[in-house]
Backbone as JSON, one array per atom type, in Angstrom:
{
  "sequence": "MENSSTGEGRRRSTRRALRLTASGLSGSGDACPILIHDISAEGLLIECGLPLAPNESIDVELPHAGRCLAKIVWASGRLFGCRFDAPVSRATLSAAALRSAVEQPVERPRQAQTIGDEMLGARIQRLRSLKGLTQSQLAERAGVSEAAVCNWEKGKARPRPYRTEILADILGVSKFELLTNKPGSNMADIVDQARAWIATAIDIAPERIRIAIDF",
  "N": [[43.54, 81.42, 74.52], [40.37, 79.96, 74.46], [37.94, 77.35, 74.36], [34.74, 75.79, 74.41], [32.51, 72.98, 74.47], [29.38, 71.3, 74.05], [27.71, 68.21, 74.39], [25.57, 65.41, 73.7], [24.04, 65.52, 76.05], [25.8, 66.09, 78.15], [27.93, 68.35, 79.8], [30.91, 69.69, 78.67], [34.14, 70.43, 79.93], [35.9, 73.57, 79.84], [38.42, 74.01, 77.43], [41.82, 74.93, 77.45], [43.95, 76.38, 75.27], [47.39, 76.07, 74.95], [50.98, 76.26, 75.19], [53.06, 74.46, 76.67], [55.9, 73.3, 78.31], [56.73, 70.31, 80.05], [57.36, 67.65, 82.41], [57.15, 64.12, 81.99], [56.17, 60.88, 83.15], [56.03, 57.55, 82.44], [53.93, 54.65, 83.06], [55.63, 52.51, 83.12], [57.9, 53.55, 84.11], [59.49, 55.11, 82.47], [60.94, 58.21, 81.7], [60.29, 61.4, 80.23], [60.55, 64.51, 78.47], [57.69, 66.54, 77.86], [55.31, 68.19, 75.71], [52.67, 70.25, 76.29], [49.7, 70.82, 74.64], [47.03, 71.53, 74.93], [44.69, 71.93, 77.67], [42.29, 70.84, 80.11], [39.98, 70.66, 82.88], [39.45, 67.97, 82.97], [41.21, 66.62, 81.23], [44.04, 66.46, 78.87], [46.02, 67.42, 75.99], [48.93, 66.07, 74.79], [52.33, 66.11, 73.58], [54.91, 63.9, 72.94], [57.88, 61.77, 73.11], [57.58, 59.21, 74.07], [56.72, 55.73, 73.79], [53.74, 55.42, 73.97], [50.45, 53.97, 74.54], [46.88, 53.6, 74.03], [44.99, 53.44, 77.07], [47.22, 53.14, 78.67], [49.03, 54.65, 81.42], [50.22, 57.9, 82.48], [52.31, 60.02, 84.36], [52.05, 63.41, 84.79], [53.82, 66.36, 85.27], [52.55, 69.17, 86.65], [52.17, 72.76, 86.95], [51.56, 74.13, 90.17], [49.87, 71.87, 90.91], [51.59, 69.71, 90.87], [52.6, 66.3, 90.35], [50.32, 64.68, 88.23], [48.17, 62.06, 87.58], [47.34, 60.56, 84.52], [45.34, 58.97, 82.0], [45.98, 57.47, 78.85], [43.9, 58.15, 76.19], [43.65, 58.22, 73.42], [45.99, 57.78, 70.69], [48.21, 59.25, 68.35], [50.77, 59.12, 66.37], [53.19, 61.2, 67.69], [51.44, 62.47, 69.31], [49.09, 62.59, 72.01], [45.98, 62.02, 73.43], [44.76, 62.62, 76.62], [43.18, 61.61, 79.73], [42.55, 62.84, 82.92], [42.94, 61.06, 86.01], [41.68, 62.12, 88.2], [39.83, 65.13, 88.25], [41.56, 68.23, 87.67], [42.27, 71.25, 89.52], [40.89, 74.63, 89.25], [42.82, 76.43, 89.93], [45.14, 75.09, 89.18], [44.8, 74.98, 86.4], [44.89, 77.71, 85.81], [47.49, 78.28, 86.66], [48.95, 76.75, 84.85], [48.31, 78.03, 82.43], [49.43, 80.55, 82.95], [52.17, 79.88, 83.26], [52.67, 78.96, 80.68], [52.32, 81.32, 79.21], [54.49, 82.76, 80.16], [56.61, 81.25, 79.2], [56.42, 81.56, 76.44], [57.73, 83.95, 75.26], [60.45, 83.16, 75.07], [60.64, 81.46, 72.99], [61.46, 80.69, 69.53], [61.4, 83.42, 67.15], [58.17, 84.35, 65.86], [57.91, 84.81, 63.12], [60.03, 83.42, 62.08], [59.67, 80.66, 60.85], [59.6, 77.41, 62.15], [60.27, 74.1, 61.4], [60.52, 70.75, 62.17], [63.88, 70.41, 63.13], [65.04, 72.58, 61.98], [65.1, 75.93, 60.96], [63.11, 77.71, 58.56], [64.5, 79.75, 57.2], [67.19, 78.97, 57.58], [67.14, 76.64, 56.15], [66.69, 77.51, 53.54], [69.1, 78.87, 53.13], [70.91, 76.73, 53.36], [70.16, 75.06, 51.19], [70.58, 76.82, 49.1], [73.36, 77.13, 49.23], [74.14, 74.53, 48.61], [73.45, 74.46, 45.95], [75.33, 76.11, 44.97], [74.94, 78.85, 44.79], [75.02, 82.42, 45.15], [73.64, 84.88, 47.44], [72.89, 87.04, 45.91], [72.68, 85.93, 43.34], [70.61, 84.09, 43.72], [68.57, 85.86, 44.37], [68.3, 87.28, 41.97], [67.38, 85.27, 40.21], [65.01, 84.59, 41.45], [63.58, 86.86, 41.23], [63.59, 88.92, 43.11], [64.82, 91.29, 45.58], [68.26, 91.38, 46.74], [68.34, 91.96, 49.41], [65.91, 90.96, 50.26], [66.28, 88.17, 50.08], [68.31, 87.92, 51.96], [66.9, 88.64, 54.29], [65.04, 86.54, 54.38], [66.74, 84.37, 54.95], [67.73, 85.09, 57.41], [65.54, 84.83, 58.93], [63.86, 86.96, 59.27], [61.83, 87.52, 57.59], [59.4, 85.94, 55.4], [59.15, 84.06, 52.35], [56.62, 84.99, 50.01], [53.58, 83.09, 49.41], [53.17, 82.55, 46.58], [55.7, 82.94, 45.69], [57.11, 80.9, 46.79], [56.95, 78.5, 45.29], [58.44, 79.16, 43.05], [60.92, 79.58, 44.24], [61.45, 77.03, 45.32], [61.75, 75.56, 42.96], [64.06, 76.74, 41.88], [65.92, 76.01, 43.8], [65.94, 73.32, 43.53], [64.21, 71.49, 44.78], [61.08, 70.06, 45.92], [58.06, 71.96, 46.54], [56.89, 71.07, 48.87], [59.06, 69.79, 50.2], [60.69, 72.0, 50.64], [59.21, 73.44, 52.5], [58.81, 71.69, 54.61], [61.14, 70.45, 55.43], [61.72, 67.8, 55.17], [61.65, 64.79, 53.12], [58.89, 63.71, 50.97], [57.77, 61.56, 52.42], [57.22, 62.36, 54.94], [54.75, 63.47, 54.99], [52.63, 61.93, 55.99], [53.02, 62.06, 58.76], [52.51, 64.75, 59.26], [49.83, 64.97, 58.49], [48.7, 63.19, 60.33], [49.21, 64.58, 62.7], [47.72, 66.92, 62.3], [45.16, 65.79, 62.14], [44.91, 64.81, 64.73], [44.91, 67.18, 66.28], [42.57, 68.42, 65.34], [40.68, 66.52, 66.1], [40.9, 66.66, 68.87], [40.04, 69.26, 69.31], [37.31, 69.17, 68.67], [36.52, 67.07, 70.1], [36.32, 64.26, 69.3], [37.05, 60.91, 68.11], [40.27, 60.48, 66.55], [40.37, 58.84, 64.25], [38.01, 59.3, 62.98], [38.27, 61.57, 61.57], [38.65, 62.94, 58.37], [40.98, 63.95, 56.01], [41.58, 65.9, 53.2], [43.9, 66.69, 50.7], [44.79, 69.13, 48.46], [46.93, 69.75, 46.02]],
  "CA": [[42.46, 80.95, 73.67], [39.57, 78.97, 75.13], [36.72, 76.97, 73.69], [34.01, 74.77, 75.12], [31.48, 72.37, 73.65], [28.43, 70.49, 74.79], [27.25, 67.14, 73.51], [24.93, 64.22, 74.21], [23.5, 65.68, 77.38], [26.75, 66.37, 79.23], [28.71, 69.56, 79.58], [32.35, 69.45, 78.65], [34.85, 71.53, 80.56], [36.6, 74.46, 78.94], [39.8, 73.67, 77.08], [42.72, 76.07, 77.34], [45.04, 76.13, 74.35], [48.64, 76.65, 75.43], [52.2, 75.58, 74.73], [53.76, 74.38, 77.96], [56.79, 72.16, 78.48], [56.6, 69.67, 81.35], [57.99, 66.33, 82.45], [56.2, 63.03, 82.07], [56.7, 59.6, 83.6], [55.08, 56.52, 82.06], [53.68, 53.64, 84.06], [56.78, 51.6, 83.17], [59.03, 54.25, 84.71], [60.24, 55.89, 81.49], [60.74, 59.65, 81.82], [60.45, 62.1, 78.96], [59.95, 65.85, 78.42], [56.49, 66.58, 77.04], [54.77, 69.5, 75.35], [51.22, 70.27, 76.48], [49.09, 71.69, 73.64], [45.84, 72.11, 75.56], [44.37, 71.31, 78.96], [41.01, 71.16, 80.74], [39.93, 70.03, 84.2], [39.34, 66.51, 82.81], [42.27, 65.99, 80.44], [44.98, 67.31, 78.16], [46.65, 66.92, 74.77], [50.37, 66.2, 74.94], [53.22, 65.61, 72.52], [56.14, 63.4, 73.55], [58.52, 60.69, 72.38], [57.38, 57.91, 74.71], [55.87, 54.82, 73.0], [52.53, 55.2, 74.76], [49.31, 53.38, 73.85], [45.63, 53.8, 74.77], [44.79, 52.77, 78.37], [48.4, 53.29, 79.52], [48.99, 55.84, 82.28], [51.4, 58.75, 82.52], [52.33, 61.07, 85.38], [52.43, 64.7, 84.19], [54.16, 67.37, 86.27], [51.84, 70.4, 86.33], [52.33, 73.85, 87.9], [50.63, 74.19, 91.3], [49.36, 70.57, 91.35], [52.62, 68.67, 90.91], [52.34, 65.16, 89.48], [48.92, 64.3, 88.05], [48.08, 60.82, 86.81], [46.37, 60.63, 83.42], [45.29, 57.76, 81.16], [45.96, 57.73, 77.42], [42.62, 57.81, 75.58], [43.98, 57.91, 72.03], [47.36, 58.1, 70.31], [48.42, 59.47, 66.93], [52.15, 59.55, 66.24], [53.73, 61.74, 68.94], [50.37, 63.17, 70.02], [48.31, 61.71, 72.87], [44.87, 62.6, 74.18], [44.8, 62.01, 77.96], [42.13, 61.97, 80.68], [43.04, 62.76, 84.29], [42.25, 60.14, 86.92], [40.83, 63.0, 89.0], [39.89, 66.48, 87.67], [42.48, 69.18, 88.29], [41.58, 72.45, 90.01], [40.99, 75.87, 88.47], [44.12, 77.03, 90.24], [46.14, 74.4, 88.35], [44.61, 75.44, 85.02], [45.4, 79.09, 85.73], [48.95, 78.23, 86.78], [49.47, 76.23, 83.59], [48.18, 79.1, 81.44], [50.41, 81.58, 83.28], [53.5, 79.37, 82.94], [52.76, 78.93, 79.22], [52.51, 82.7, 78.76], [55.84, 83.17, 80.53], [57.55, 80.52, 78.35], [56.3, 81.93, 75.04], [58.72, 84.89, 74.72], [61.77, 82.61, 74.84], [60.64, 80.63, 71.8], [61.97, 81.34, 68.34], [60.48, 84.43, 66.64], [57.03, 83.78, 65.16], [58.11, 84.88, 61.69], [61.05, 82.45, 61.69], [58.94, 79.39, 60.92], [60.43, 76.26, 62.46], [59.69, 72.8, 61.12], [61.59, 69.83, 62.52], [64.91, 71.08, 63.92], [65.68, 73.58, 61.14], [64.25, 77.04, 60.59], [62.95, 77.86, 57.12], [65.6, 80.57, 56.69], [68.41, 78.16, 57.55], [66.97, 75.65, 55.08], [66.93, 78.22, 52.28], [70.54, 79.12, 53.05], [71.59, 75.45, 53.11], [69.87, 74.62, 49.83], [71.26, 77.76, 48.19], [74.78, 76.79, 49.24], [74.29, 73.26, 47.9], [73.34, 74.76, 44.52], [76.45, 76.97, 44.6], [74.43, 80.18, 44.46], [75.16, 83.5, 46.13], [72.36, 85.52, 47.71], [72.6, 87.9, 44.77], [72.24, 85.09, 42.22], [69.28, 83.57, 44.04], [67.63, 86.98, 44.28], [68.07, 87.59, 40.55], [66.56, 84.21, 39.61], [63.69, 84.59, 42.07], [62.91, 88.12, 40.93], [63.47, 89.74, 44.32], [66.06, 91.97, 45.91], [69.2, 90.62, 47.55], [67.95, 92.19, 50.8], [64.8, 90.05, 50.57], [66.87, 86.86, 50.33], [69.02, 88.04, 53.24], [65.89, 88.63, 55.36], [64.52, 85.18, 54.46], [67.7, 83.48, 55.58], [67.88, 85.48, 58.81], [64.29, 84.59, 59.62], [63.15, 88.22, 59.5], [60.69, 87.55, 56.67], [59.15, 84.68, 54.7], [58.72, 84.23, 50.95], [55.18, 84.93, 49.8], [53.2, 81.76, 48.91], [53.4, 82.36, 45.15], [57.14, 82.94, 45.46], [57.66, 79.66, 47.33], [57.1, 77.53, 44.22], [59.58, 79.61, 42.24], [62.11, 79.36, 45.05], [61.68, 75.59, 45.39], [62.24, 75.13, 41.65], [65.44, 77.21, 41.75], [66.76, 75.28, 44.74], [65.96, 71.91, 43.15], [63.4, 70.65, 45.67], [59.64, 70.3, 45.79], [57.54, 72.96, 47.47], [56.69, 70.38, 50.15], [60.35, 69.6, 50.87], [61.17, 73.3, 51.08], [58.45, 73.91, 53.65], [58.74, 70.73, 55.7], [62.48, 70.03, 55.87], [61.87, 66.36, 55.0], [61.05, 64.32, 51.88], [57.45, 63.53, 50.98], [57.3, 60.53, 53.33], [56.82, 62.98, 56.2], [53.4, 63.97, 54.86], [51.76, 61.17, 56.87], [53.16, 62.58, 60.12], [51.85, 66.05, 59.31], [48.38, 64.71, 58.44], [48.32, 62.59, 61.62], [49.22, 65.63, 63.71], [46.57, 67.78, 62.05], [43.97, 65.02, 62.5], [44.84, 64.74, 66.2], [44.53, 68.5, 66.8], [41.16, 68.64, 65.02], [39.9, 65.6, 66.94], [40.9, 67.19, 70.23], [39.26, 70.5, 69.34], [35.87, 68.89, 68.64], [36.3, 65.98, 71.04], [35.93, 62.98, 68.72], [38.21, 60.06, 67.86], [41.03, 60.91, 65.38], [40.09, 58.03, 63.06], [36.79, 59.8, 62.34], [38.63, 62.76, 60.81], [39.15, 62.7, 57.03], [41.67, 65.13, 55.52], [41.88, 65.88, 51.78], [44.94, 67.65, 50.35], [44.74, 69.49, 47.03], [48.13, 70.5, 45.64]],
  "C": [[41.7, 79.86, 74.4], [38.39, 78.6, 74.26], [36.05, 75.89, 74.51], [32.95, 74.21, 74.21], [30.58, 71.54, 74.54], [27.94, 69.39, 73.87], [26.65, 66.01, 74.29], [24.58, 64.35, 75.7], [24.51, 65.93, 78.47], [27.62, 67.56, 78.85], [30.19, 69.25, 79.65], [33.05, 70.67, 79.24], [35.63, 72.32, 79.52], [38.03, 74.0, 78.7], [40.61, 74.96, 76.96], [43.86, 75.69, 76.41], [46.29, 76.81, 74.89], [49.81, 75.9, 74.81], [53.15, 75.56, 75.92], [54.63, 73.13, 78.01], [56.66, 71.63, 79.9], [57.34, 68.35, 81.3], [56.91, 65.28, 82.61], [56.9, 61.74, 82.48], [55.66, 58.53, 83.3], [54.92, 55.5, 83.19], [54.83, 52.65, 84.2], [58.03, 52.27, 83.74], [59.88, 55.05, 83.75], [59.9, 57.38, 81.62], [60.99, 60.32, 80.48], [59.88, 63.51, 79.08], [58.72, 65.81, 77.51], [56.1, 68.02, 76.75], [53.26, 69.42, 75.45], [50.62, 71.29, 75.51], [47.76, 72.28, 74.13], [45.51, 71.33, 76.82], [42.97, 71.74, 79.4], [41.03, 70.49, 82.1], [39.95, 68.51, 84.09], [40.51, 65.87, 82.07], [43.16, 66.98, 79.73], [45.47, 66.62, 76.9], [48.14, 67.15, 74.9], [51.1, 65.67, 73.71], [54.5, 65.14, 73.21], [56.67, 62.2, 72.76], [58.36, 59.33, 73.01], [56.46, 57.03, 73.86], [54.61, 54.45, 73.77], [51.4, 54.63, 73.9], [48.05, 53.63, 74.67], [45.53, 52.88, 75.98], [46.06, 52.73, 79.23], [48.26, 54.57, 80.34], [50.3, 56.61, 82.2], [51.23, 59.78, 83.63], [52.83, 62.35, 84.72], [52.67, 65.7, 85.31], [53.53, 68.7, 85.87], [52.15, 71.48, 87.37], [51.22, 73.8, 88.96], [50.24, 72.8, 91.81], [50.45, 69.52, 91.53], [52.28, 67.54, 89.97], [50.85, 64.81, 89.45], [48.88, 63.08, 87.14], [46.99, 60.95, 85.75], [46.44, 59.33, 82.61], [45.23, 58.17, 79.7], [44.63, 57.24, 76.84], [42.81, 57.45, 74.11], [45.4, 58.35, 71.74], [47.43, 58.26, 68.8], [49.82, 60.01, 66.73], [52.7, 59.96, 67.6], [52.67, 62.45, 69.77], [49.5, 62.19, 70.79], [47.2, 62.51, 73.56], [44.77, 61.87, 75.52], [43.61, 62.47, 78.81], [42.68, 61.79, 82.1], [42.25, 61.73, 85.1], [41.29, 60.91, 87.83], [40.94, 64.41, 88.41], [40.86, 67.38, 88.41], [41.72, 70.46, 88.63], [41.72, 73.62, 89.05], [42.33, 76.54, 88.7], [45.22, 76.39, 89.39], [46.04, 74.84, 86.9], [45.15, 76.85, 84.84], [46.91, 79.12, 85.8], [49.58, 77.73, 85.5], [49.42, 77.29, 82.5], [49.21, 80.19, 81.68], [51.82, 81.13, 82.92], [53.72, 79.34, 81.43], [53.03, 80.33, 78.67], [53.92, 83.19, 79.05], [56.86, 82.51, 79.6], [57.55, 81.03, 76.92], [57.38, 82.88, 74.52], [60.08, 84.28, 74.43], [61.79, 81.67, 73.64], [61.2, 81.4, 70.62], [60.96, 82.36, 67.83], [59.39, 83.8, 65.78], [57.26, 83.76, 63.66], [59.13, 83.85, 61.21], [60.47, 81.06, 61.83], [59.9, 78.23, 61.14], [59.69, 74.98, 62.18], [60.79, 71.79, 61.33], [62.58, 70.56, 63.39], [65.59, 72.19, 63.13], [64.7, 74.67, 60.79], [64.22, 77.17, 59.07], [64.1, 78.67, 56.52], [66.9, 79.79, 56.56], [68.34, 77.13, 56.42], [67.21, 76.3, 53.73], [68.42, 78.45, 52.08], [71.3, 77.84, 52.71], [71.39, 75.0, 51.67], [70.54, 75.53, 48.79], [72.74, 77.43, 48.08], [75.05, 75.5, 48.47], [74.21, 73.46, 46.38], [74.46, 75.66, 44.04], [76.04, 78.37, 44.2], [74.75, 81.18, 45.55], [73.76, 84.06, 46.4], [71.93, 86.38, 46.53], [72.06, 87.09, 43.59], [70.85, 84.52, 42.47], [68.24, 84.67, 43.9], [67.28, 87.29, 42.83], [67.15, 86.55, 39.91], [65.14, 84.21, 40.17], [62.91, 85.86, 41.81], [62.67, 88.99, 42.15], [64.8, 90.45, 44.56], [66.98, 91.07, 46.74], [68.86, 90.78, 49.04], [66.82, 91.26, 51.21], [65.33, 88.66, 50.89], [67.59, 86.85, 51.68], [68.03, 87.95, 54.41], [65.25, 87.25, 55.5], [65.45, 84.31, 55.29], [67.94, 83.83, 57.05], [66.61, 85.26, 59.61], [63.5, 85.85, 59.91], [61.92, 88.35, 58.62], [60.55, 86.18, 56.03], [58.8, 84.96, 53.26], [57.2, 84.19, 50.88], [54.82, 83.58, 49.18], [53.49, 81.55, 47.43], [54.88, 82.32, 44.81], [57.78, 81.63, 45.91], [57.9, 78.63, 46.23], [58.28, 77.88, 43.33], [60.88, 79.29, 42.96], [62.46, 77.87, 45.11], [62.27, 75.07, 44.08], [63.71, 75.53, 41.46], [66.38, 76.37, 42.61], [66.75, 73.77, 44.5], [65.22, 70.98, 44.09], [61.94, 70.91, 45.38], [59.23, 71.37, 46.78], [57.35, 72.33, 48.84], [58.0, 70.22, 50.9], [60.91, 70.92, 51.39], [60.49, 73.72, 52.38], [58.45, 72.96, 54.83], [60.07, 70.19, 56.17], [62.7, 68.53, 55.73], [61.26, 65.95, 53.67], [59.57, 64.01, 52.07], [56.94, 62.51, 51.96], [56.83, 61.11, 54.66], [55.38, 63.5, 56.16], [52.45, 63.25, 55.82], [51.81, 61.68, 58.29], [52.41, 63.9, 60.27], [50.33, 65.88, 59.33], [47.91, 64.12, 59.76], [48.24, 63.65, 62.71], [48.02, 66.56, 63.55], [45.28, 67.08, 62.46], [43.79, 64.98, 64.03], [44.39, 66.07, 66.8], [43.04, 68.77, 66.55], [40.28, 67.78, 65.92], [39.8, 66.12, 68.36], [40.0, 68.42, 70.33], [37.76, 70.23, 69.38], [35.51, 67.64, 69.42], [35.69, 64.73, 70.4], [37.19, 62.18, 68.44], [38.93, 60.49, 66.58], [40.69, 60.14, 64.11], [38.82, 58.46, 62.34], [37.06, 61.06, 61.51], [39.17, 62.36, 59.44], [39.75, 64.0, 56.5], [41.98, 64.95, 54.04], [42.87, 66.99, 51.47], [44.94, 67.88, 48.85], [45.94, 70.34, 46.68], [47.88, 71.29, 44.38]]
}
C-alpha cells in the first residue's frame, strides 16, 4: 500500500505502509526492538517501548542500508514519527517492503484478532471458564451453535458485531473490555494510537487530530 501527498509548494515522498520488525538504539545507548508501520525516503513511523521524546535521535537497523540515524519529530504513547538525518535510497525502501512481505506469513492468522498479548478467542475462552460455562451453555445463551463458539475460541471465526454485545453481557464484561483485553482506562491508548496513525497518513501534528467516539 502506498500513498503520497503534496502540500504548501513542496512534494512529499511516497510512504510505504508495512509491518517490519527491526532493532533500534537511542542516543543514550538504550536498545529496543521496534515495529516499523510505514517508511518513506525522508522518515518513518515506528512503535517501540523506549521513552523517546521529540528532537531525540534513534539508530534504526534497516535492510540493505544498515543503521540509519533518525530524529523523533513527534511522540504519542508508543508511537513515534521520525525523520532521517539523510534520505534513504529506493533500494532500502524496496528491501524494507520485501522483508515486511516475507515476515507477514509468520504472524498470527488475520481472523484471530490479537489485542494486547491475548487473542480474542483465548479471551472468550478465559471469560467463559471464569463464569463456569461450557461451550454448549455459552452457545445456548448466545443463540448460536456449539461449533460457532468452538470456532471463536480457536480463532477460526469472530462473533458478528451485533452478537458481540450479547456475548459481552453473558460473560459479565463490557463490549469494550471484551474487544480490548483491558478495562476502560486503555481507551486513551487506543485513541492516541489512532490519532498518531491518522496524523502520519496526512502528515500533520497528532494534536491537531480530534477523535469522537459514539457508543
